[in-house]
Short mmCIF file of C-alpha atoms in Angstrom, two decimals:
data_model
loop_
_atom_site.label_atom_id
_atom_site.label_comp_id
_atom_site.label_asym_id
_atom_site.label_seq_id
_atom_site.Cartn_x
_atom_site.Cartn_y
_atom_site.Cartn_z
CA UNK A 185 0.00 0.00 0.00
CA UNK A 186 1.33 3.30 -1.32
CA UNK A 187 1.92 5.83 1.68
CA UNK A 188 1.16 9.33 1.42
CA UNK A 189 3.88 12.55 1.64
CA UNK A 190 3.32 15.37 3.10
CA UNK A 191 0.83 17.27 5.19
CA UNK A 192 -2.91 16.47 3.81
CA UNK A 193 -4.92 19.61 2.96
CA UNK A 194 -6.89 20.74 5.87
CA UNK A 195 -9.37 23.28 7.12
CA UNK A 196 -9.07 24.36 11.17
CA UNK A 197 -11.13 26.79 12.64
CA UNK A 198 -10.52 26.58 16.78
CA UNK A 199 -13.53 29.38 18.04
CA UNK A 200 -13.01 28.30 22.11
CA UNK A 201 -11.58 31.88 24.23
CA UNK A 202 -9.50 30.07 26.36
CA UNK A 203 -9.27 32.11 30.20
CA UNK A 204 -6.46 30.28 32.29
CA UNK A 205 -5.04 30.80 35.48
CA UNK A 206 -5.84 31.73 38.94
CA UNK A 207 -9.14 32.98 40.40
CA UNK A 208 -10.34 32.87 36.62
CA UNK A 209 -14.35 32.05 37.41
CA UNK A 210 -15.39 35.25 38.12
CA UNK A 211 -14.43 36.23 34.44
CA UNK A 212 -18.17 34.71 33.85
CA UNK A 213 -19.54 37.65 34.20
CA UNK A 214 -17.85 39.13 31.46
CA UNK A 215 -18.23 36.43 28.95
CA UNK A 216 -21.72 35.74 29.21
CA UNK A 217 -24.56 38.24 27.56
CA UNK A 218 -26.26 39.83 30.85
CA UNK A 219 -30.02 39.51 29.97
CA UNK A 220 -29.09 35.50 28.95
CA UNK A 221 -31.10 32.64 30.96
CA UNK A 222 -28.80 29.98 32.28
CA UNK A 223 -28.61 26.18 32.70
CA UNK A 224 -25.82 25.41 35.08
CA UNK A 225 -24.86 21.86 34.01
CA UNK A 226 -22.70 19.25 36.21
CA UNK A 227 -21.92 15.69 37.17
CA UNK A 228 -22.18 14.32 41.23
CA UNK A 229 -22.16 17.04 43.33
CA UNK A 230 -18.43 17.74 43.97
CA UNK A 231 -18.86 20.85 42.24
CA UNK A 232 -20.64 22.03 44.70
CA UNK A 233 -18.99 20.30 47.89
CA UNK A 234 -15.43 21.90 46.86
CA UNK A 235 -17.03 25.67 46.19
CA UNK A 236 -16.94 25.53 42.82
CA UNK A 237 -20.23 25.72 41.92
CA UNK A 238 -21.34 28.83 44.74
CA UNK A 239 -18.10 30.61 42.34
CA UNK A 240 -20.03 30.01 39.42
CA UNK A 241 -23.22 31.00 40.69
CA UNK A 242 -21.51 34.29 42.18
CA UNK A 243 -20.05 35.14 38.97
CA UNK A 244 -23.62 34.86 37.30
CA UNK A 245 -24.32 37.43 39.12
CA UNK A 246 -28.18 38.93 38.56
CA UNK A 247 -28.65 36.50 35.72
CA UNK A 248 -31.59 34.09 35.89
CA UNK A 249 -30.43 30.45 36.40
CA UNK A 250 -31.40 27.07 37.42
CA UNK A 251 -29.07 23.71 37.55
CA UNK A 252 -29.31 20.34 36.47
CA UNK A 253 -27.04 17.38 37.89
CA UNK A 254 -26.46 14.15 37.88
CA UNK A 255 -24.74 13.66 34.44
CA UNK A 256 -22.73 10.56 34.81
CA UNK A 257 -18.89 9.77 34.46
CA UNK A 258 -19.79 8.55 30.99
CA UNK A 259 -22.76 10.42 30.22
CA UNK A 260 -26.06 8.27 29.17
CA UNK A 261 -28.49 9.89 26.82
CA UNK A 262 -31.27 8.89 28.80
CA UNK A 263 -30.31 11.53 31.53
CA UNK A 264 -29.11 14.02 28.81
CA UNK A 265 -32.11 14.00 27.01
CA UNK A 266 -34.33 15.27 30.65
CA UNK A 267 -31.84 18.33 30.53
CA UNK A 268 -32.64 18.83 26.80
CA UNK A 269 -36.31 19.14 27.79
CA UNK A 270 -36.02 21.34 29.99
CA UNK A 271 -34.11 23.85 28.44
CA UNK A 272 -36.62 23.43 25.77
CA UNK A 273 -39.83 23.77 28.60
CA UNK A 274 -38.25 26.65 30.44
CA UNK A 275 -36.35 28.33 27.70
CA UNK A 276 -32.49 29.02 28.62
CA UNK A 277 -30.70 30.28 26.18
CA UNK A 278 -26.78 29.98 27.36
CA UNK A 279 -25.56 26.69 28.93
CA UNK A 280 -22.76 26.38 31.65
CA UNK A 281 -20.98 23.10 32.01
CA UNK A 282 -18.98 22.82 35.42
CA UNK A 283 -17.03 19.78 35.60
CA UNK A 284 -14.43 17.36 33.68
CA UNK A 285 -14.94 15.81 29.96
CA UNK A 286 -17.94 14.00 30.63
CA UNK A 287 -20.21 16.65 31.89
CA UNK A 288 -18.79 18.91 28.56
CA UNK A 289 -19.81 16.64 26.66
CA UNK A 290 -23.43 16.11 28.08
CA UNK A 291 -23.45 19.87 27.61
CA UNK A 292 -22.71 19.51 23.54
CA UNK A 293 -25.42 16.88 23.30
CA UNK A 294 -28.29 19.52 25.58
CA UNK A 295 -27.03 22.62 23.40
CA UNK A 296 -26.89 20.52 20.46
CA UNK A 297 -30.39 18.23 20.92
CA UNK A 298 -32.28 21.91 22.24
CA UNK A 299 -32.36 23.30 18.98
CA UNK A 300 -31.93 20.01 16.66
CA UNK A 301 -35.07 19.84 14.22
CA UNK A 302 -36.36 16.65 14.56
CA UNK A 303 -35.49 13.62 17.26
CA UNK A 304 -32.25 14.56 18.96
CA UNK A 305 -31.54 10.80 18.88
CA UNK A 306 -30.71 11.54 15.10
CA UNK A 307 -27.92 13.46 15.92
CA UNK A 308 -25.95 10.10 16.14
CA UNK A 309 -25.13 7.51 13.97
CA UNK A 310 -23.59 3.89 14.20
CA UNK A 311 -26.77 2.36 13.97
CA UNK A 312 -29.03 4.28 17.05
CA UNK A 313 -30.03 7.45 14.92
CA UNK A 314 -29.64 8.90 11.04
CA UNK A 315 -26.63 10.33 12.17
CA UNK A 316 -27.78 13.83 10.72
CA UNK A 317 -25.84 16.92 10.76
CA UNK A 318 -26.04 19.52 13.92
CA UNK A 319 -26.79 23.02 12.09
CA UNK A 320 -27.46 24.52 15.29
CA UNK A 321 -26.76 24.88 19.03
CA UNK A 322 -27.72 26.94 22.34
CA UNK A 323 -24.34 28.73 23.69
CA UNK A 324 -22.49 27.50 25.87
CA UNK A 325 -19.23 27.79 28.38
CA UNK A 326 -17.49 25.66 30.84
CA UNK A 327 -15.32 25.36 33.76
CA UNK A 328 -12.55 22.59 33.76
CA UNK A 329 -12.49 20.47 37.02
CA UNK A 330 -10.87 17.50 35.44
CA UNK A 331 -8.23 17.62 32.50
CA UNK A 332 -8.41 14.62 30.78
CA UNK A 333 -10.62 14.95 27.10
CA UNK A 334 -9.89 18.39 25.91
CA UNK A 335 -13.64 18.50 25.33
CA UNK A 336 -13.42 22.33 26.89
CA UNK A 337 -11.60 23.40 23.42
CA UNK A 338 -12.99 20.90 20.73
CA UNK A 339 -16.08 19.89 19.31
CA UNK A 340 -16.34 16.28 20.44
CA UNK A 341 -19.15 14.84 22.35
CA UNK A 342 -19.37 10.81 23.48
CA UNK A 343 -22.43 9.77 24.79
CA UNK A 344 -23.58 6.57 26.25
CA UNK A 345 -26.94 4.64 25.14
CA UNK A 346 -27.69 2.51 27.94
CA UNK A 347 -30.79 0.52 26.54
CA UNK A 348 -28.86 0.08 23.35
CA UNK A 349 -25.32 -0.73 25.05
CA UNK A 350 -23.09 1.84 22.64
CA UNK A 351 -21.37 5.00 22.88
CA UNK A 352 -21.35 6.69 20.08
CA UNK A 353 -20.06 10.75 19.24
CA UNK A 354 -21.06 12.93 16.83
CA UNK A 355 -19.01 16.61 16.07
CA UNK A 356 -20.23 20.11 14.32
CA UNK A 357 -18.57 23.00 14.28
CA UNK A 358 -21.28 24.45 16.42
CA UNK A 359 -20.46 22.75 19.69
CA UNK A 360 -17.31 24.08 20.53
CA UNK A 361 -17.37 26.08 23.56
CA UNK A 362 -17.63 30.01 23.40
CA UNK A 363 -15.46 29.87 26.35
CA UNK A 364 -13.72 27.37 29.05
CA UNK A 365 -12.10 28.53 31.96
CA UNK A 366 -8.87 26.12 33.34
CA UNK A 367 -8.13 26.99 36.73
CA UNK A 368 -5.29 24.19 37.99
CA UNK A 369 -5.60 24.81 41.11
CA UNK A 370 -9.48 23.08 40.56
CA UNK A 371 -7.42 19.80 40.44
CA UNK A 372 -6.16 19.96 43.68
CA UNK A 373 -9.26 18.42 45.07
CA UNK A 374 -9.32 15.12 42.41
CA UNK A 375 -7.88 11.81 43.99
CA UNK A 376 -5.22 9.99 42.65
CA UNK A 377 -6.98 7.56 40.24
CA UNK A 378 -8.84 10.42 38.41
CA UNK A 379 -5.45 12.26 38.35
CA UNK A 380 -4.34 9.39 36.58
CA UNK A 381 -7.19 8.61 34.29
CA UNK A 382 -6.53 12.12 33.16
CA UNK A 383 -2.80 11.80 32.31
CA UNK A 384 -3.74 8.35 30.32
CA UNK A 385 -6.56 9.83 28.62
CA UNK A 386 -4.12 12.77 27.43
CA UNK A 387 -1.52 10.37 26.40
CA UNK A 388 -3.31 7.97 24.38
CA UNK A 389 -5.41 10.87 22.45
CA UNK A 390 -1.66 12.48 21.73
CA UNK A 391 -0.88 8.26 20.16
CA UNK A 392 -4.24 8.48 18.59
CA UNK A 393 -2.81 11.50 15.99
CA UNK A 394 0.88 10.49 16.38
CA UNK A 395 1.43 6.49 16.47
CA UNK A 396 0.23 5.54 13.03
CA UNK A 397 2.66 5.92 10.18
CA UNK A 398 4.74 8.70 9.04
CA UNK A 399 4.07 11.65 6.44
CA UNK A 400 6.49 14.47 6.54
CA UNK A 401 4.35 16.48 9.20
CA UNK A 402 6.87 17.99 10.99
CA UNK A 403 5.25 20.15 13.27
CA UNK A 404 2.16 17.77 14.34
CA UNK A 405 4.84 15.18 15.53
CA UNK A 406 7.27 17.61 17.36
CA UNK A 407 3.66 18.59 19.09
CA UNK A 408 3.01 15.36 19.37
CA UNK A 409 6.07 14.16 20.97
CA UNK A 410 6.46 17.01 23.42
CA UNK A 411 3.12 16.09 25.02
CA UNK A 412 4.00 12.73 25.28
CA UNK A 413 7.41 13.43 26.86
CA UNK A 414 5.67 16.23 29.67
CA UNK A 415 2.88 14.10 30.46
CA UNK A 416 5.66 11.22 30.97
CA UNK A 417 7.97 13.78 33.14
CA UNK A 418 5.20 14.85 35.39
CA UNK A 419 2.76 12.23 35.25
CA UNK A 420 4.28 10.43 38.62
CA UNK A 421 4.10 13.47 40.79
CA UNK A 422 0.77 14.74 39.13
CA UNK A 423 -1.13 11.48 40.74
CA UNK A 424 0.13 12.53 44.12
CA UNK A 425 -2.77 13.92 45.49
CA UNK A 426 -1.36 15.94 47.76
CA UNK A 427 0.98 17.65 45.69
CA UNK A 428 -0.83 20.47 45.06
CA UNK A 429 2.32 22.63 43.06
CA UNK A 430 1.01 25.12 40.91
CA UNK A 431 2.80 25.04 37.91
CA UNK A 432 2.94 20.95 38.11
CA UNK A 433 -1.22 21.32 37.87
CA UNK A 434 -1.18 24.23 35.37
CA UNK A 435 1.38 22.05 32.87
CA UNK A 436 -1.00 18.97 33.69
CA UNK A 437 -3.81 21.08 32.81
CA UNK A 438 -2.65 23.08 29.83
CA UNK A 439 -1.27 19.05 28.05
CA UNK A 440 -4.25 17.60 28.65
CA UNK A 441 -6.29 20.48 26.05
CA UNK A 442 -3.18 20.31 23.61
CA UNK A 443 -3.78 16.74 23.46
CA UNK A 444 -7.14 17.09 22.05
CA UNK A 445 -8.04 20.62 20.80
CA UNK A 446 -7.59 19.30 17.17
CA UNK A 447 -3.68 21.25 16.61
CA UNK A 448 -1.74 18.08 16.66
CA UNK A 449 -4.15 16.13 14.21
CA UNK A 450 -4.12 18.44 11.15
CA UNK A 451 -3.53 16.81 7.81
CA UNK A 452 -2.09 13.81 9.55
CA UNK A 453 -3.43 10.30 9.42
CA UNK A 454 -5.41 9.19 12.93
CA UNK A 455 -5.94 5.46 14.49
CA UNK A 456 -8.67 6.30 17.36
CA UNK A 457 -8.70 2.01 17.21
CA UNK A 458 -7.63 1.59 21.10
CA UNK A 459 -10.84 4.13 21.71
CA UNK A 460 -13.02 1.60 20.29
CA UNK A 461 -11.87 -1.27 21.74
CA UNK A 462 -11.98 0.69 24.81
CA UNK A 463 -15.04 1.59 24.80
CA UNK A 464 -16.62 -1.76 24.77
CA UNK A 465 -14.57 -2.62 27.54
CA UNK A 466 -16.50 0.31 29.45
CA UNK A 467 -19.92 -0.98 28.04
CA UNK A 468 -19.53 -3.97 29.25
CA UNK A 469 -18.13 -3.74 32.64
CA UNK A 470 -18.12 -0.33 33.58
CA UNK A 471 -14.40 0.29 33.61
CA UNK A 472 -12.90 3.96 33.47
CA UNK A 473 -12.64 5.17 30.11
CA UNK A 474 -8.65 5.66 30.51
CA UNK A 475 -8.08 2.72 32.72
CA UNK A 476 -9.60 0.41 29.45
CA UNK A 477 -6.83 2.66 26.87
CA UNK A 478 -4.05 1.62 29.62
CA UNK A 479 -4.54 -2.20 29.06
CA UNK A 480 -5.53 -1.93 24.99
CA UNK A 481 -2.77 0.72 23.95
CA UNK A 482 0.11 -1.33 24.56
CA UNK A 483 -1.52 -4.60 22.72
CA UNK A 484 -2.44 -2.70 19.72
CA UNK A 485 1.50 -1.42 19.46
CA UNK A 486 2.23 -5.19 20.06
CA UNK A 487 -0.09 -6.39 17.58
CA UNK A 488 0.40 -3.84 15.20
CA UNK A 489 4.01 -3.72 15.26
CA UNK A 490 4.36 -4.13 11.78
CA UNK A 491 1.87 -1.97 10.66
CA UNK A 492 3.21 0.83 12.93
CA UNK A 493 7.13 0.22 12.82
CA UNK A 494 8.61 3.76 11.79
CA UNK A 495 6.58 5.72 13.73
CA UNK A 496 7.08 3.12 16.78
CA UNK A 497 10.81 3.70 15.99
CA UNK A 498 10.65 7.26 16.15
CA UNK A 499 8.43 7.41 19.35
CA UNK A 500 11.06 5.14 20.83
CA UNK A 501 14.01 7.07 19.51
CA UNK A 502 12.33 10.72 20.42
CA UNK A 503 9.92 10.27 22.90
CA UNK A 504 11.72 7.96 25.04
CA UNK A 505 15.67 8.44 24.05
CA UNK A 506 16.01 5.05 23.16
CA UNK A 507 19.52 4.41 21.01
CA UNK A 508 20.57 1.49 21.70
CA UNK A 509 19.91 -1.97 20.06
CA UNK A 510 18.38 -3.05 16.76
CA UNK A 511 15.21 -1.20 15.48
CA UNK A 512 13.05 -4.15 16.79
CA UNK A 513 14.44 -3.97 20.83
CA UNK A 514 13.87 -0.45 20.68
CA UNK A 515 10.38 -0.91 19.82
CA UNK A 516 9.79 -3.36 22.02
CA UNK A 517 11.38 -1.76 25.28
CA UNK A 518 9.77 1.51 24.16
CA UNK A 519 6.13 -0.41 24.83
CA UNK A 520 7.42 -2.07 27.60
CA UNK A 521 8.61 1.46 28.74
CA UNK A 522 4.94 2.36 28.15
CA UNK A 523 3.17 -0.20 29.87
CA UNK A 524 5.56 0.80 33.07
CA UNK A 525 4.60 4.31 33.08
CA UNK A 526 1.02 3.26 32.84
CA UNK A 527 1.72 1.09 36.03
CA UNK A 528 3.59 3.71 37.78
CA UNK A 529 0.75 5.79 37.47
CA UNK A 530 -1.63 3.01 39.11
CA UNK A 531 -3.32 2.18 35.82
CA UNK A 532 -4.22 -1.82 34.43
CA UNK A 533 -2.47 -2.89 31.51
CA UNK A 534 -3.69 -6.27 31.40
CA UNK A 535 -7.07 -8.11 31.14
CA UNK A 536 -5.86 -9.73 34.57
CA UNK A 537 -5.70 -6.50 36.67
CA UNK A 538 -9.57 -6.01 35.79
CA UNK A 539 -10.57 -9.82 36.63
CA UNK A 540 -11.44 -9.97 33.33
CA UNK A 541 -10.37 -13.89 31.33
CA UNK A 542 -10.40 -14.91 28.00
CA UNK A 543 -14.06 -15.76 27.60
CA UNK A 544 -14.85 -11.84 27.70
CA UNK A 545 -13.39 -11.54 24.03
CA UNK A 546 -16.23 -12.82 22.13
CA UNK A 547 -18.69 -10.34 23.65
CA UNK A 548 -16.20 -7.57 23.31
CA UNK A 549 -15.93 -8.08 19.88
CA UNK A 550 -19.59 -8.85 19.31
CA UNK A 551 -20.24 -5.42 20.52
CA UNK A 552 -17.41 -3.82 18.20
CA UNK A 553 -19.38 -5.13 15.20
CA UNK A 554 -22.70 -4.34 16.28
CA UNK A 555 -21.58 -0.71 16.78
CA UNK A 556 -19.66 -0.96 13.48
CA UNK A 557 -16.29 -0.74 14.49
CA UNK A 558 -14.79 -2.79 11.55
CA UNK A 559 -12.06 -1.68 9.56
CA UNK A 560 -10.88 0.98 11.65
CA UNK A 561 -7.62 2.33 12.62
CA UNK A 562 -5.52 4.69 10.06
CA UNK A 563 -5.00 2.03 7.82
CA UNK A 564 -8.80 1.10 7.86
CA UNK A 565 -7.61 -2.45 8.42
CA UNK A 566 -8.34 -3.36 11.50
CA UNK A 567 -10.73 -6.34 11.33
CA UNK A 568 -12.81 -8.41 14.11
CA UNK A 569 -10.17 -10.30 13.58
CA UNK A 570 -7.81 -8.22 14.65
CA UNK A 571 -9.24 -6.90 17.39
CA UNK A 572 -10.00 -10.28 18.66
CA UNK A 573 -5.81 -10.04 18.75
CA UNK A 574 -5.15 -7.35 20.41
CA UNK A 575 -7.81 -8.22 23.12
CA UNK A 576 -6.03 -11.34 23.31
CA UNK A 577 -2.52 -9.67 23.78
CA UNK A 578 -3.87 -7.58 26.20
CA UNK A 579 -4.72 -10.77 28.33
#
């Protein structure tokens, strides 16, 4: 198969006003119309046990409000779709998300499904709606509690069907954010496992654009490899939860958008394969979304070694300063090196660490073809098949 040269043609267009820092919140009131009506979105209720939420409210100032909670770590459509009625019943016109990737991305799905003409369920595809396009969307903002999905500067929503057991995402160019605001020293409340979901998540989406095969694009892989190598230097102290150093937390912070606000994956060629498998992993037995890419990542370099060798090379030669050996041993101790930052970071990277056996494959691959997740990966290659491979690698 012929590879491509070069950088592909691309259009980017990144809208998101980006307000970082310290004591950032109150900015609210500056970046939100003063006669709008708004929904305060967010997840459990930490928001509001850590003061975050009485900071947003504060900031609102004498807009009219009202909240809605209880959108889940991976957020289900079924709850989504109560906060899309009643932005619809009691017409609010802005939307503030407060809280880590998954309540932004419930907050794409409300803004998107309040103003979609039709059945929001059409919004997505993959066999549980038309998949038709989003023309249209209610404002919104957010404020970051947990870096991890970049979803507070990029388009991106995944939501979970639970009667139909998927998770599927759908994009438009009208559900970025108008705003986000990253304060680091939010993290300093997050325990050590979602500190560490959050580096993972923001390693694997950097692999996702980077570890497929090389083109010429400079600049995307230099990105590329300088996330990978900060989210490697810090990563150990970052899951200390009681390390609260401010410019640790603001580096932590600032990676985990890079990783996913769309720069690094310009006219480049993108895998997104270990998301799939992933996410039937999280279907299925409600594993963390970043503690599934820690056990399939380093099977799919294994089992895709071939497929993957020069830019496997190159991430072992510039990402980990490997020089020694043949090609091949610097491959493989670069994965190995990657499986052992995983596990210094807490994270599974096998299908033992879960409890999980052989006889979960079948299912797990029964679910990728029912959600038609078949010839995926950069190469559009990667078959059941396949994927029944790297699940068995990953044992």
């Amino acid at each position: 198969m012929a590879v491509e040269k070069g950088i592909r043609n691309f259009e980017f267009q990144n809208p998101t006003k980006i307000v970082f820092g310290k004591d950032r919140i109150k900015k609210i009131d500056e970046l939100i119309p003063t006669d709008a009506k708004v929904l305060v979105l967010y997840g459990g209720g930490s928001v509001k046990k850590f003061g975050t939420f009485d900071r947003v409210v504060k900031a609102l100032g004498d807009r009219q409000w009202d909240e809605f909670g209880g959108i889940e770590a991976n957020p289900t459509y079924e709850t989504l779709i109560q906060a899309v009625d009643k932005v619809k019943a009691e017409g609010f016109d802005y939307l503030m998300a407060v809280g880590g990737g998954s309540v932004i991305d419930g907050a794409k799905f409300v803004a998107a499904g309040a103003v979609f003409d039709g059945n929001p369920i059409d919004i997505f595809g993959n066999g549980v709606g038309k998949g038709l396009p989003v023309t249209k969307a209610v404002p919104f903002g957010t404020v970051l509690t947990l870096p991890a999905t970049a979803s507070e500067m990029n388009n991106n929503s995944v939501v979970t069907f639970v009667g139909k057991q998927a998770k599927i995402s759908f994009a438009s160019a009208h559900t970025y954010p108008q705003f986000s605001i990253l304060e680091p020293e939010l993290t300093y409340s997050l325990p050590k496992r979602q500190l560490a979901n959050g580096i993972i998540d923001s390693f694997v989406h950097t692999m996702e654009a980077y570890l497929t095969y090389p083109i010429d694009a400079r600049v995307q892989d230099r990105w590329a490899e300088g996330l990978l190598q900060t989210l490697i230097e810090i990563g150990p102290d970052v899951v200390d939860e009681d390390n609260h150093d401010y410019a640790l937390r603001a580096n932590f912070m600032w990676t985990a958008t890079n990783a996913l606000n769309r720069f690094i994956s310009q006219g480049v060629p993108q895998d997104w394969a270990s998301h799939a498998l992933g996410h039937e992993l999280t279907l299925a037995y409600h594993i963390d979304h970043a503690r599934t890419l820690s056990i399939v990542l380093p099977a799919m370099m294994k089992v895709r070694k071939k497929q993957k060798w020069e830019k496997l090379l190159q991430y072992a030669e510039r990402v980990w300063n490997i020089k020694e050996g043949s090609d091949e041993e610097k491959i493989d101790v670069a994965i190995l090196k990657t499986e052992e930052f995983f596990a210094i970071l807490g994270a599974p990277i096998r299908f033992s660490d879960v409890g999980l056996k052989e006889d979960a494959i079948p299912g797990l691959v029964a679910g990728l073809v029912r959600h038609d997740k078949v010839n995926i990966s950069e190469r559009g290659d990667l078959s059941a098949e396949d994927s029944y491979a790297v699940y068995k690698e990953a044992l």
